[in-house]
Amino acid sequence: MEKTIAIVGLGLIGGSLAMALKGFEGHRVVGVVRREATAEYARDHGVGDEVTLDAAGALRRADMTVLCINPKDIVSFLEEHKEEFKPGSLVTDVCGIKSAVMAAAEILPDHVDFIGGHPMAGTEFSGIEHALPDLFRSAHYLITPRADSRPEHIALLERMAAYIGCKDVVKTTPEEHDDIIAYTSQMMHIIAVSVCDDESLFSCQGFEGSSFRGCTRVADLDVELWTQLFSMNTSALGAALDRLADNLDSYRAALRSGDTELLRSKLSWSAGRKHRTNLGERSTDPYYV
Amino acid sequence: MEKTIAIVGLGLIGGSLAMALKGFEGHRVVGVVRREATAEYARDHGVGDEVTLDAAGALRRADMTVLCINPKDIVSFLEEHKEEFKPGSLVTDVCGIKSAVMAAAEILPDHVDFIGGHPMAGTEFSGIEHALPDLFRSAHYLITPRADSRPEHIALLERMAAYIGCKDVVKTTPEEHDDIIAYTSQMMHIIAVSVCDDESLFSCQGFEGSSFRGCTRVADLDVELWTQLFSMNTSALGAALDRLADNLDSYRAALRSGDTELLRSKLSWSAGRKHRTNLGERSTDPYYV
């Protein structure tokens, strides 16, 4: 019998996922949206095999449901629809925060499995009109299974991640996820907006190169999404930013000192650390050039 | 009569330039290097029409000389070879600092024109083996002509920049260049190394996405080159880093306050600034995705 995947929310991530999942193990991909305009756009552009505003109808037949909405919307969606998921089905999400989402998923009945998910993909754009079928290419797909998550559900996510082009699936805990993501993702966004707050932002145009674009690319972020993500992880993010401030201060002091040897030795140390993370090899990630 | 361009230093930039200039208005491209190993590599890979260790011989016949060596090496090269440049010729450089280089070029005799140059291109790799003919594609080419620089020399640089694929040529002063580059380029490198100094660098692998790679890509930098660039611009770089620290502190305070409205409003302001810099359009820059 044909299996069904429901994708709740067809924004940048949900839309891209619906495109990328086309034909995955014969599943029927059903997009669930709130606005008729999104449904029309999705139908016109062939995003998903079917698009509906009837969440309950889709959830009842979905063997897997992927929540591609903001963290706070996940909380209210689970609360509102908790009785409508198909018994024995897998529910997962794609959200950049895991502790709060895993806690919210406690509301689900026992006959529904929940595994947190976070494909490390995205662009600085949002909305279905920016969705890309190859958005997930070479990305890490982080998952946070529960202790009692069914092995076949983990295996299903692993096959799905491979099908959409992810580099690998990394299993972690919600706490570890949020702690590390504060550094690798959230802090990058705070850096990007802070750099763009500089008084020179508009007068510097014509003088920017790839390092500036690489650092500030994500500054034009989805404000509501990132307000939620940051607010749900203030402690880990604050700690990461404290460490950054210390490391920046150390470079500022070296510059102020006028001690060229100290500066050279610091740069040598830092560059060596970076070098060891990838041994200078070019990645196949399309975002890494 | 065939014209000649001498490229002094065949590293990442010089090597790429020699490749990109192949066939430019019928010029003969002569690479000038210090080590026989580099000369051999260049010859084996067809970098330049000719490669020589004889700087004086090349300079005497070069209608344009492009110095693609470190800033301190530029100073000593000009001092050593000042009498060898062809009368009426143009000398330029590709260095990320302009005040110190323009000052050093004062040593040249009156019959040689010097125009500072800085194509905003590069990768995190160095050396001829990483040179790329399309390295300059879509990059800004900054130039700092002297008050008495000859218009035909400026026009030559403009045609050269267009030929190698640059997006545009931006004329500026050495002081303005160094002031703005402190923000758009040097600060990006200090951010990248500071992020890589974090204790989580090695344990975060598997959790990194495109924002992390975009921000830290340049951390594996050419230590000697960047030690010189930073040391020659400490005042402007220090000021840019002070402003960054203030802007980061403002976000840290907003996060600590727990005031979600404040955080949302700050993010909205910063994202709006970034949005206005490019109106959300995708650039054709290969480094901007």
PDB file of C-alpha atoms in Angstrom, chain A:
ATOM      1  CA  MET A   1       0.000   0.000   0.000  1.00  0.00           C
ATOM      2  CA  GLU A   2       1.226   3.490  -0.770  1.00  0.00           C
ATOM      3  CA  LYS A   3       2.786   5.185   2.212  1.00  0.00           C
ATOM      4  CA  THR A   4       2.283   8.852   2.992  1.00  0.00           C
ATOM      5  CA  ILE A   5       4.559  11.603   4.280  1.00  0.00           C
ATOM      6  CA  ALA A   6       2.853  14.738   5.560  1.00  0.00           C
ATOM      7  CA  ILE A   7       4.956  17.893   5.530  1.00  0.00           C
ATOM      8  CA  VAL A   8       3.457  20.516   7.796  1.00  0.00           C
ATOM      9  CA  GLY A   9       4.473  23.953   6.587  1.00  0.00           C
ATOM     10  CA  LEU A  10       5.777  24.596   3.077  1.00  0.00           C
ATOM     11  CA  GLY A  11       8.271  27.387   3.711  1.00  0.00           C
ATOM     12  CA  LEU A  12      11.912  27.361   2.672  1.00  0.00           C
ATOM     13  CA  ILE A  13      12.656  24.104   4.478  1.00  0.00           C
ATOM     14  CA  GLY A  14       9.289  22.355   4.120  1.00  0.00           C
ATOM     15  CA  GLY A  15       9.007  23.332   0.465  1.00  0.00           C
ATOM     16  CA  SER A  16      12.552  22.193  -0.260  1.00  0.00           C
ATOM     17  CA  LEU A  17      11.919  18.927   1.599  1.00  0.00           C
ATOM     18  CA  ALA A  18       8.712  18.271  -0.354  1.00  0.00           C
ATOM     19  CA  MET A  19      10.652  18.774  -3.591  1.00  0.00           C
ATOM     20  CA  ALA A  20      13.623  16.683  -2.478  1.00  0.00           C
ATOM     21  CA  LEU A  21      11.417  13.797  -1.249  1.00  0.00           C
ATOM     22  CA  LYS A  22       9.676  13.374  -4.601  1.00  0.00           C
ATOM     23  CA  GLY A  23       9.675   9.663  -5.373  1.00  0.00           C
ATOM     24  CA  PHE A  24      11.235   8.588  -2.048  1.00  0.00           C
ATOM     25  CA  GLU A  25      10.427   4.874  -1.661  1.00  0.00           C
ATOM     26  CA  GLY A  26       7.090   5.422  -3.390  1.00  0.00           C
ATOM     27  CA  HIS A  27       5.735   7.712  -0.663  1.00  0.00           C
ATOM     28  CA  ARG A  28       2.963  10.150  -1.428  1.00  0.00           C
ATOM     29  CA  VAL A  29       4.118  13.589  -0.243  1.00  0.00           C
ATOM     30  CA  VAL A  30       1.281  15.677   1.177  1.00  0.00           C
ATOM     31  CA  GLY A  31       1.934  19.322   2.018  1.00  0.00           C
ATOM     32  CA  VAL A  32      -0.128  20.790   4.863  1.00  0.00           C
ATOM     33  CA  VAL A  33      -0.438  24.576   4.824  1.00  0.00           C
ATOM     34  CA  ARG A  34      -2.510  27.247   6.524  1.00  0.00           C
ATOM     35  CA  ARG A  35      -2.949  29.664   3.640  1.00  0.00           C
ATOM     36  CA  GLU A  36      -4.665  28.993   0.326  1.00  0.00           C
ATOM     37  CA  ALA A  37      -2.069  31.211  -1.420  1.00  0.00           C
ATOM     38  CA  THR A  38       0.739  28.861  -0.346  1.00  0.00           C
ATOM     39  CA  ALA A  39      -1.286  25.842  -1.448  1.00  0.00           C
ATOM     40  CA  GLU A  40      -1.841  27.408  -4.860  1.00  0.00           C
ATOM     41  CA  TYR A  41       1.838  28.256  -5.265  1.00  0.00           C
ATOM     42  CA  ALA A  42       2.809  24.708  -4.277  1.00  0.00           C
ATOM     43  CA  ARG A  43       0.307  23.148  -6.704  1.00  0.00           C
ATOM     44  CA  ASP A  44       1.373  25.475  -9.527  1.00  0.00           C
ATOM     45  CA  HIS A  45       5.023  24.555  -8.983  1.00  0.00           C
ATOM     46  CA  GLY A  46       4.547  20.843  -8.347  1.00  0.00           C
ATOM     47  CA  VAL A  47       5.747  21.028  -4.745  1.00  0.00           C
ATOM     48  CA  GLY A  48       4.439  17.800  -3.170  1.00  0.00           C
ATOM     49  CA  ASP A  49       2.060  15.272  -4.703  1.00  0.00           C
ATOM     50  CA  GLU A  50      -0.854  16.914  -2.932  1.00  0.00           C
ATOM     51  CA  VAL A  51      -1.370  20.079  -0.889  1.00  0.00           C
ATOM     52  CA  THR A  52      -4.123  20.537   1.654  1.00  0.00           C
ATOM     53  CA  LEU A  53      -5.324  22.929   4.352  1.00  0.00           C
ATOM     54  CA  ASP A  54      -6.896  19.970   6.181  1.00  0.00           C
ATOM     55  CA  ALA A  55      -4.214  19.065   8.719  1.00  0.00           C
ATOM     56  CA  ALA A  56      -6.310  16.417  10.516  1.00  0.00           C
ATOM     57  CA  GLY A  57      -7.123  14.600   7.278  1.00  0.00           C
ATOM     58  CA  ALA A  58      -3.446  14.484   6.296  1.00  0.00           C
ATOM     59  CA  LEU A  59      -2.139  13.437   9.725  1.00  0.00           C
ATOM     60  CA  ARG A  60      -4.579  10.512   9.948  1.00  0.00           C
ATOM     61  CA  ARG A  61      -3.082   8.866   6.885  1.00  0.00           C
ATOM     62  CA  ALA A  62       0.564   9.941   7.300  1.00  0.00           C
ATOM     63  CA  ASP A  63       3.090   7.242   8.169  1.00  0.00           C
ATOM     64  CA  MET A  64       5.562  10.027   8.793  1.00  0.00           C
ATOM     65  CA  THR A  65       4.807  13.651   9.616  1.00  0.00           C
ATOM     66  CA  VAL A  66       7.546  16.266   9.323  1.00  0.00           C
ATOM     67  CA  LEU A  67       6.853  19.529  11.137  1.00  0.00           C
ATOM     68  CA  CYS A  68       8.493  22.350   9.167  1.00  0.00           C
ATOM     69  CA  ILE A  69       7.170  25.286  11.170  1.00  0.00           C
ATOM     70  CA  ASN A  70       8.568  27.655  13.802  1.00  0.00           C
ATOM     71  CA  PRO A  71       9.284  26.214  17.258  1.00  0.00           C
ATOM     72  CA  LYS A  72       6.352  27.978  18.950  1.00  0.00           C
ATOM     73  CA  ASP A  73       4.027  26.820  16.188  1.00  0.00           C
ATOM     74  CA  ILE A  74       5.283  23.275  16.753  1.00  0.00           C
ATOM     75  CA  VAL A  75       4.239  23.516  20.403  1.00  0.00           C
ATOM     76  CA  SER A  76       0.722  24.706  19.562  1.00  0.00           C
ATOM     77  CA  PHE A  77       0.368  22.352  16.572  1.00  0.00           C
ATOM     78  CA  LEU A  78       1.202  19.314  18.698  1.00  0.00           C
ATOM     79  CA  GLU A  79      -1.225  20.438  21.367  1.00  0.00           C
ATOM     80  CA  GLU A  80      -4.033  21.006  18.879  1.00  0.00           C
ATOM     81  CA  HIS A  81      -3.510  17.904  16.746  1.00  0.00           C
ATOM     82  CA  LYS A  82      -2.114  15.372  19.232  1.00  0.00           C
ATOM     83  CA  GLU A  83      -5.031  12.946  18.804  1.00  0.00           C
ATOM     84  CA  GLU A  84      -4.984  13.066  15.018  1.00  0.00           C
ATOM     85  CA  PHE A  85      -1.626  11.426  14.204  1.00  0.00           C
ATOM     86  CA  LYS A  86      -1.852   7.908  12.756  1.00  0.00           C
ATOM     87  CA  PRO A  87      -1.150   5.255  15.423  1.00  0.00           C
ATOM     88  CA  GLY A  88       2.296   3.735  14.977  1.00  0.00           C
ATOM     89  CA  SER A  89       3.465   6.660  12.867  1.00  0.00           C
ATOM     90  CA  LEU A  90       6.626   8.733  13.197  1.00  0.00           C
ATOM     91  CA  VAL A  91       6.475  12.447  13.868  1.00  0.00           C
ATOM     92  CA  THR A  92       9.620  14.529  13.401  1.00  0.00           C
ATOM     93  CA  ASP A  93      10.581  18.163  12.891  1.00  0.00           C
ATOM     94  CA  VAL A  94      13.351  20.217  11.270  1.00  0.00           C
ATOM     95  CA  CYS A  95      13.752  22.881  13.904  1.00  0.00           C
ATOM     96  CA  GLY A  96      17.036  24.472  15.027  1.00  0.00           C
ATOM     97  CA  ILE A  97      16.277  23.925  18.686  1.00  0.00           C
ATOM     98  CA  LYS A  98      15.689  20.527  20.237  1.00  0.00           C
ATOM     99  CA  SER A  99      15.181  20.602  24.027  1.00  0.00           C
ATOM    100  CA  ALA A 100      12.012  22.717  23.854  1.00  0.00           C
ATOM    101  CA  VAL A 101      10.636  20.723  20.931  1.00  0.00           C
ATOM    102  CA  MET A 102      11.328  17.341  22.541  1.00  0.00           C
ATOM    103  CA  ALA A 103       9.631  18.562  25.717  1.00  0.00           C
ATOM    104  CA  ALA A 104       6.598  19.738  23.753  1.00  0.00           C
ATOM    105  CA  ALA A 105       6.372  16.365  22.014  1.00  0.00           C
ATOM    106  CA  GLU A 106       5.783  14.695  25.405  1.00  0.00           C
ATOM    107  CA  ILE A 107       2.152  15.624  24.861  1.00  0.00           C
ATOM    108  CA  LEU A 108       1.803  13.041  22.077  1.00  0.00           C
ATOM    109  CA  PRO A 109       0.045   9.750  22.869  1.00  0.00           C
ATOM    110  CA  ASP A 110       2.206   6.663  23.411  1.00  0.00           C
ATOM    111  CA  HIS A 111       1.293   5.137  20.064  1.00  0.00           C
ATOM    112  CA  VAL A 112       3.098   7.943  18.201  1.00  0.00           C
ATOM    113  CA  ASP A 113       6.909   8.039  18.018  1.00  0.00           C
ATOM    114  CA  PHE A 114       8.673  11.412  18.007  1.00  0.00           C
ATOM    115  CA  ILE A 115      12.269  11.874  16.868  1.00  0.00           C
ATOM    116  CA  GLY A 116      13.680  15.375  16.753  1.00  0.00           C
ATOM    117  CA  GLY A 117      15.413  16.389  13.544  1.00  0.00           C
ATOM    118  CA  HIS A 118      17.560  19.261  12.318  1.00  0.00           C
ATOM    119  CA  PRO A 119      18.963  19.216   8.815  1.00  0.00           C
ATOM    120  CA  MET A 120      21.767  21.799   8.907  1.00  0.00           C
ATOM    121  CA  ALA A 121      20.623  23.524   5.750  1.00  0.00           C
ATOM    122  CA  GLY A 122      19.075  26.816   4.835  1.00  0.00           C
ATOM    123  CA  THR A 123      19.699  30.043   3.032  1.00  0.00           C
ATOM    124  CA  GLU A 124      19.198  33.624   4.072  1.00  0.00           C
ATOM    125  CA  PHE A 125      15.843  33.565   2.285  1.00  0.00           C
ATOM    126  CA  SER A 126      12.533  32.264   3.572  1.00  0.00           C
ATOM    127  CA  GLY A 127       9.279  31.144   1.984  1.00  0.00           C
ATOM    128  CA  ILE A 128       8.288  28.512  -0.546  1.00  0.00           C
ATOM    129  CA  GLU A 129       9.340  30.732  -3.462  1.00  0.00           C
ATOM    130  CA  HIS A 130      12.976  30.228  -2.395  1.00  0.00           C
ATOM    131  CA  ALA A 131      12.676  26.467  -1.865  1.00  0.00           C
ATOM    132  CA  LEU A 132      15.304  24.377  -3.659  1.00  0.00           C
ATOM    133  CA  PRO A 133      15.294  20.624  -4.297  1.00  0.00           C
ATOM    134  CA  ASP A 134      19.032  20.454  -3.572  1.00  0.00           C
ATOM    135  CA  LEU A 135      18.965  22.582  -0.418  1.00  0.00           C
ATOM    136  CA  PHE A 136      20.064  19.633   1.717  1.00  0.00           C
ATOM    137  CA  ARG A 137      22.971  18.560  -0.433  1.00  0.00           C
ATOM    138  CA  SER A 138      26.009  17.712   1.742  1.00  0.00           C
ATOM    139  CA  ALA A 139      24.324  18.938   4.939  1.00  0.00           C
ATOM    140  CA  HIS A 140      24.540  17.136   8.260  1.00  0.00           C
ATOM    141  CA  TYR A 141      21.143  15.789   9.378  1.00  0.00           C
ATOM    142  CA  LEU A 142      21.036  15.874  13.180  1.00  0.00           C
ATOM    143  CA  ILE A 143      18.509  13.681  14.958  1.00  0.00           C
ATOM    144  CA  THR A 144      17.565  13.319  18.617  1.00  0.00           C
ATOM    145  CA  PRO A 145      15.782   9.998  19.075  1.00  0.00           C
ATOM    146  CA  ARG A 146      14.011   9.221  22.342  1.00  0.00           C
ATOM    147  CA  ALA A 147      15.330   6.315  24.401  1.00  0.00           C
ATOM    148  CA  ASP A 148      12.351   4.244  23.196  1.00  0.00           C
ATOM    149  CA  SER A 149      12.274   5.447  19.579  1.00  0.00           C
ATOM    150  CA  ARG A 150      11.742   2.550  17.196  1.00  0.00           C
ATOM    151  CA  PRO A 151      14.859   1.463  15.276  1.00  0.00           C
ATOM    152  CA  GLU A 152      12.846   1.279  12.031  1.00  0.00           C
ATOM    153  CA  HIS A 153      11.935   4.945  12.465  1.00  0.00           C
ATOM    154  CA  ILE A 154      15.583   5.917  12.913  1.00  0.00           C
ATOM    155  CA  ALA A 155      16.418   3.832   9.848  1.00  0.00           C
ATOM    156  CA  LEU A 156      13.626   5.566   7.898  1.00  0.00           C
ATOM    157  CA  LEU A 157      15.068   8.999   8.772  1.00  0.00           C
ATOM    158  CA  GLU A 158      18.516   7.799   7.765  1.00  0.00           C
ATOM    159  CA  ARG A 159      17.269   6.648   4.353  1.00  0.00           C
ATOM    160  CA  MET A 160      15.307   9.887   3.936  1.00  0.00           C
ATOM    161  CA  ALA A 161      18.370  11.991   4.773  1.00  0.00           C
ATOM    162  CA  ALA A 162      20.442  10.043   2.256  1.00  0.00           C
ATOM    163  CA  TYR A 163      17.711  10.398  -0.391  1.00  0.00           C
ATOM    164  CA  ILE A 164      17.573  14.188  -0.069  1.00  0.00           C
ATOM    165  CA  GLY A 165      21.352  14.391  -0.414  1.00  0.00           C
ATOM    166  CA  CYS A 166      22.538  14.883   3.161  1.00  0.00           C
ATOM    167  CA  LYS A 167      26.146  14.097   3.954  1.00  0.00           C
ATOM    168  CA  ASP A 168      25.370  12.066   7.052  1.00  0.00           C
ATOM    169  CA  VAL A 169      23.013  11.564   9.975  1.00  0.00           C
ATOM    170  CA  VAL A 170      24.385  12.579  13.363  1.00  0.00           C
ATOM    171  CA  LYS A 171      22.611  11.197  16.465  1.00  0.00           C
ATOM    172  CA  THR A 172      22.743  13.442  19.504  1.00  0.00           C
ATOM    173  CA  THR A 173      20.807  14.438  22.603  1.00  0.00           C
ATOM    174  CA  PRO A 174      18.610  17.554  22.755  1.00  0.00           C
ATOM    175  CA  GLU A 175      20.946  19.096  25.333  1.00  0.00           C
ATOM    176  CA  GLU A 176      24.104  18.439  23.345  1.00  0.00           C
ATOM    177  CA  HIS A 177      22.395  19.648  20.186  1.00  0.00           C
ATOM    178  CA  ASP A 178      21.349  22.968  21.705  1.00  0.00           C
ATOM    179  CA  ASP A 179      24.700  23.467  23.354  1.00  0.00           C
ATOM    180  CA  ILE A 180      26.738  22.954  20.176  1.00  0.00           C
ATOM    181  CA  ILE A 181      24.288  24.684  17.845  1.00  0.00           C
ATOM    182  CA  ALA A 182      24.559  27.802  20.030  1.00  0.00           C
ATOM    183  CA  TYR A 183      28.159  27.947  18.834  1.00  0.00           C
ATOM    184  CA  THR A 184      28.035  26.620  15.266  1.00  0.00           C
ATOM    185  CA  SER A 185      24.821  28.260  14.117  1.00  0.00           C
ATOM    186  CA  GLN A 186      23.216  30.748  16.506  1.00  0.00           C
ATOM    187  CA  MET A 187      26.464  32.604  17.241  1.00  0.00           C
ATOM    188  CA  MET A 188      27.155  32.918  13.482  1.00  0.00           C
ATOM    189  CA  HIS A 189      23.838  34.710  13.143  1.00  0.00           C
ATOM    190  CA  ILE A 190      24.554  37.072  16.059  1.00  0.00           C
ATOM    191  CA  ILE A 191      27.958  37.832  14.519  1.00  0.00           C
ATOM    192  CA  ALA A 192      26.369  38.508  11.129  1.00  0.00           C
ATOM    193  CA  VAL A 193      23.781  40.963  12.478  1.00  0.00           C
ATOM    194  CA  SER A 194      26.345  42.647  14.727  1.00  0.00           C
ATOM    195  CA  VAL A 195      28.672  43.193  11.759  1.00  0.00           C
ATOM    196  CA  CYS A 196      25.741  44.690   9.837  1.00  0.00           C
ATOM    197  CA  ASP A 197      24.970  47.061  12.722  1.00  0.00           C
ATOM    198  CA  ASP A 198      28.278  48.819  11.975  1.00  0.00           C
ATOM    199  CA  GLU A 199      28.034  52.447  10.915  1.00  0.00           C
ATOM    200  CA  SER A 200      30.113  51.653   7.800  1.00  0.00           C
ATOM    201  CA  LEU A 201      27.679  49.108   6.376  1.00  0.00           C
ATOM    202  CA  PHE A 202      26.277  51.326   3.660  1.00  0.00           C
ATOM    203  CA  SER A 203      29.448  53.275   2.858  1.00  0.00           C
ATOM    204  CA  CYS A 204      31.544  50.123   2.451  1.00  0.00           C
ATOM    205  CA  GLN A 205      29.830  48.918  -0.669  1.00  0.00           C
ATOM    206  CA  GLY A 206      32.274  48.381  -3.479  1.00  0.00           C
ATOM    207  CA  PHE A 207      34.921  47.342  -0.929  1.00  0.00           C
ATOM    208  CA  GLU A 208      33.502  43.997   0.100  1.00  0.00           C
ATOM    209  CA  GLY A 209      34.921  40.616  -0.814  1.00  0.00           C
ATOM    210  CA  SER A 210      34.043  37.003  -0.253  1.00  0.00           C
ATOM    211  CA  SER A 211      34.969  37.004   3.447  1.00  0.00           C
ATOM    212  CA  PHE A 212      32.487  39.814   4.127  1.00  0.00           C
ATOM    213  CA  ARG A 213      29.752  38.136   2.139  1.00  0.00           C
ATOM    214  CA  GLY A 214      30.481  34.790   3.792  1.00  0.00           C
ATOM    215  CA  CYS A 215      30.236  36.258   7.277  1.00  0.00           C
ATOM    216  CA  THR A 216      27.187  38.483   6.737  1.00  0.00           C
ATOM    217  CA  ARG A 217      25.177  36.342   4.293  1.00  0.00           C
ATOM    218  CA  VAL A 218      22.786  35.129   6.980  1.00  0.00           C
ATOM    219  CA  ALA A 219      22.149  38.558   8.551  1.00  0.00           C
ATOM    220  CA  ASP A 220      18.981  39.071   6.510  1.00  0.00           C
ATOM    221  CA  LEU A 221      17.327  36.443   8.671  1.00  0.00           C
ATOM    222  CA  ASP A 222      13.748  35.386   9.372  1.00  0.00           C
ATOM    223  CA  VAL A 223      13.200  37.643  12.396  1.00  0.00           C
ATOM    224  CA  GLU A 224      10.381  35.706  14.054  1.00  0.00           C
ATOM    225  CA  LEU A 225      12.089  32.329  13.622  1.00  0.00           C
ATOM    226  CA  TRP A 226      15.409  33.498  15.016  1.00  0.00           C
ATOM    227  CA  THR A 227      13.844  35.454  17.861  1.00  0.00           C
ATOM    228  CA  GLN A 228      12.290  32.168  18.947  1.00  0.00           C
ATOM    229  CA  LEU A 229      15.420  30.078  18.420  1.00  0.00           C
ATOM    230  CA  PHE A 230      17.625  32.503  20.374  1.00  0.00           C
ATOM    231  CA  SER A 231      15.052  32.969  23.160  1.00  0.00           C
ATOM    232  CA  MET A 232      14.814  29.216  23.671  1.00  0.00           C
ATOM    233  CA  ASN A 233      18.576  28.829  24.060  1.00  0.00           C
ATOM    234  CA  THR A 234      19.770  31.986  25.837  1.00  0.00           C
ATOM    235  CA  SER A 235      22.001  30.229  28.318  1.00  0.00           C
ATOM    236  CA  ALA A 236      24.120  28.257  25.818  1.00  0.00           C
ATOM    237  CA  LEU A 237      24.133  31.130  23.338  1.00  0.00           C
ATOM    238  CA  GLY A 238      25.144  33.622  26.033  1.00  0.00           C
ATOM    239  CA  ALA A 239      28.022  31.357  27.072  1.00  0.00           C
ATOM    240  CA  ALA A 240      29.222  30.985  23.473  1.00  0.00           C
ATOM    241  CA  LEU A 241      29.117  34.761  23.018  1.00  0.00           C
ATOM    242  CA  ASP A 242      31.057  35.275  26.254  1.00  0.00           C
ATOM    243  CA  ARG A 243      33.789  32.992  24.924  1.00  0.00           C
ATOM    244  CA  LEU A 244      33.779  34.858  21.599  1.00  0.00           C
ATOM    245  CA  ALA A 245      34.137  38.201  23.371  1.00  0.00           C
ATOM    246  CA  ASP A 246      37.138  36.825  25.297  1.00  0.00           C
ATOM    247  CA  ASN A 247      38.781  35.529  22.127  1.00  0.00           C
ATOM    248  CA  LEU A 248      38.157  38.800  20.285  1.00  0.00           C
ATOM    249  CA  ASP A 249      39.510  40.751  23.271  1.00  0.00           C
ATOM    250  CA  SER A 250      42.664  38.706  23.163  1.00  0.00           C
ATOM    251  CA  TYR A 251      43.220  39.680  19.512  1.00  0.00           C
ATOM    252  CA  ARG A 252      42.342  43.312  20.266  1.00  0.00           C
ATOM    253  CA  ALA A 253      44.938  43.356  23.034  1.00  0.00           C
ATOM    254  CA  ALA A 254      47.575  41.809  20.760  1.00  0.00           C
ATOM    255  CA  LEU A 255      46.887  44.465  18.116  1.00  0.00           C
ATOM    256  CA  ARG A 256      46.997  47.288  20.659  1.00  0.00           C
ATOM    257  CA  SER A 257      50.261  46.023  22.120  1.00  0.00           C
ATOM    258  CA  GLY A 258      52.071  46.555  18.825  1.00  0.00           C
ATOM    259  CA  ASP A 259      53.848  43.262  19.502  1.00  0.00           C
ATOM    260  CA  THR A 260      54.106  41.776  15.994  1.00  0.00           C
ATOM    261  CA  GLU A 261      55.591  38.510  17.263  1.00  0.00           C
ATOM    262  CA  LEU A 262      52.641  37.990  19.597  1.00  0.00           C
ATOM    263  CA  LEU A 263      50.207  38.662  16.770  1.00  0.00           C
ATOM    264  CA  ARG A 264      52.033  36.280  14.434  1.00  0.00           C
ATOM    265  CA  SER A 265      52.092  33.566  17.059  1.00  0.00           C
ATOM    266  CA  LYS A 266      48.367  33.982  17.823  1.00  0.00           C
ATOM    267  CA  LEU A 267      47.465  33.865  14.125  1.00  0.00           C
ATOM    268  CA  SER A 268      49.626  30.817  13.645  1.00  0.00           C
ATOM    269  CA  TRP A 269      47.857  29.053  16.502  1.00  0.00           C
ATOM    270  CA  SER A 270      44.338  29.913  15.294  1.00  0.00           C
ATOM    271  CA  ALA A 271      45.047  29.149  11.643  1.00  0.00           C
ATOM    272  CA  GLY A 272      46.536  25.826  12.670  1.00  0.00           C
ATOM    273  CA  ARG A 273      43.361  24.949  14.578  1.00  0.00           C
ATOM    274  CA  LYS A 274      41.210  25.751  11.560  1.00  0.00           C
ATOM    275  CA  HIS A 275      43.548  23.835   9.296  1.00  0.00           C
ATOM    276  CA  ARG A 276      43.207  20.717  11.433  1.00  0.00           C
ATOM    277  CA  THR A 277      39.406  20.776  11.178  1.00  0.00           C
ATOM    278  CA  ASN A 278      39.451  20.066   7.461  1.00  0.00           C
ATOM    279  CA  LEU A 279      43.106  19.569   6.607  1.00  0.00           C
ATOM    280  CA  GLY A 280      42.724  22.198   3.930  1.00  0.00           C
ATOM    281  CA  GLU A 281      40.560  20.026   1.740  1.00  0.00           C
ATOM    282  CA  ARG A 282      37.793  21.544  -0.278  1.00  0.00           C
ATOM    283  CA  SER A 283      34.407  20.347   0.806  1.00  0.00           C
ATOM    284  CA  THR A 284      31.742  19.186  -1.612  1.00  0.00           C
ATOM    285  CA  ASP A 285      29.245  21.363   0.244  1.00  0.00           C
ATOM    286  CA  PRO A 286      27.885  23.866  -2.275  1.00  0.00           C
ATOM    287  CA  TYR A 287      28.036  26.551   0.410  1.00  0.00           C
ATOM    288  CA  TYR A 288      31.712  25.953   1.019  1.00  0.00           C
ATOM    289  CA  VAL A 289      33.982  27.301  -1.659  1.00  0.00           C
TER     290      VAL A 289
END
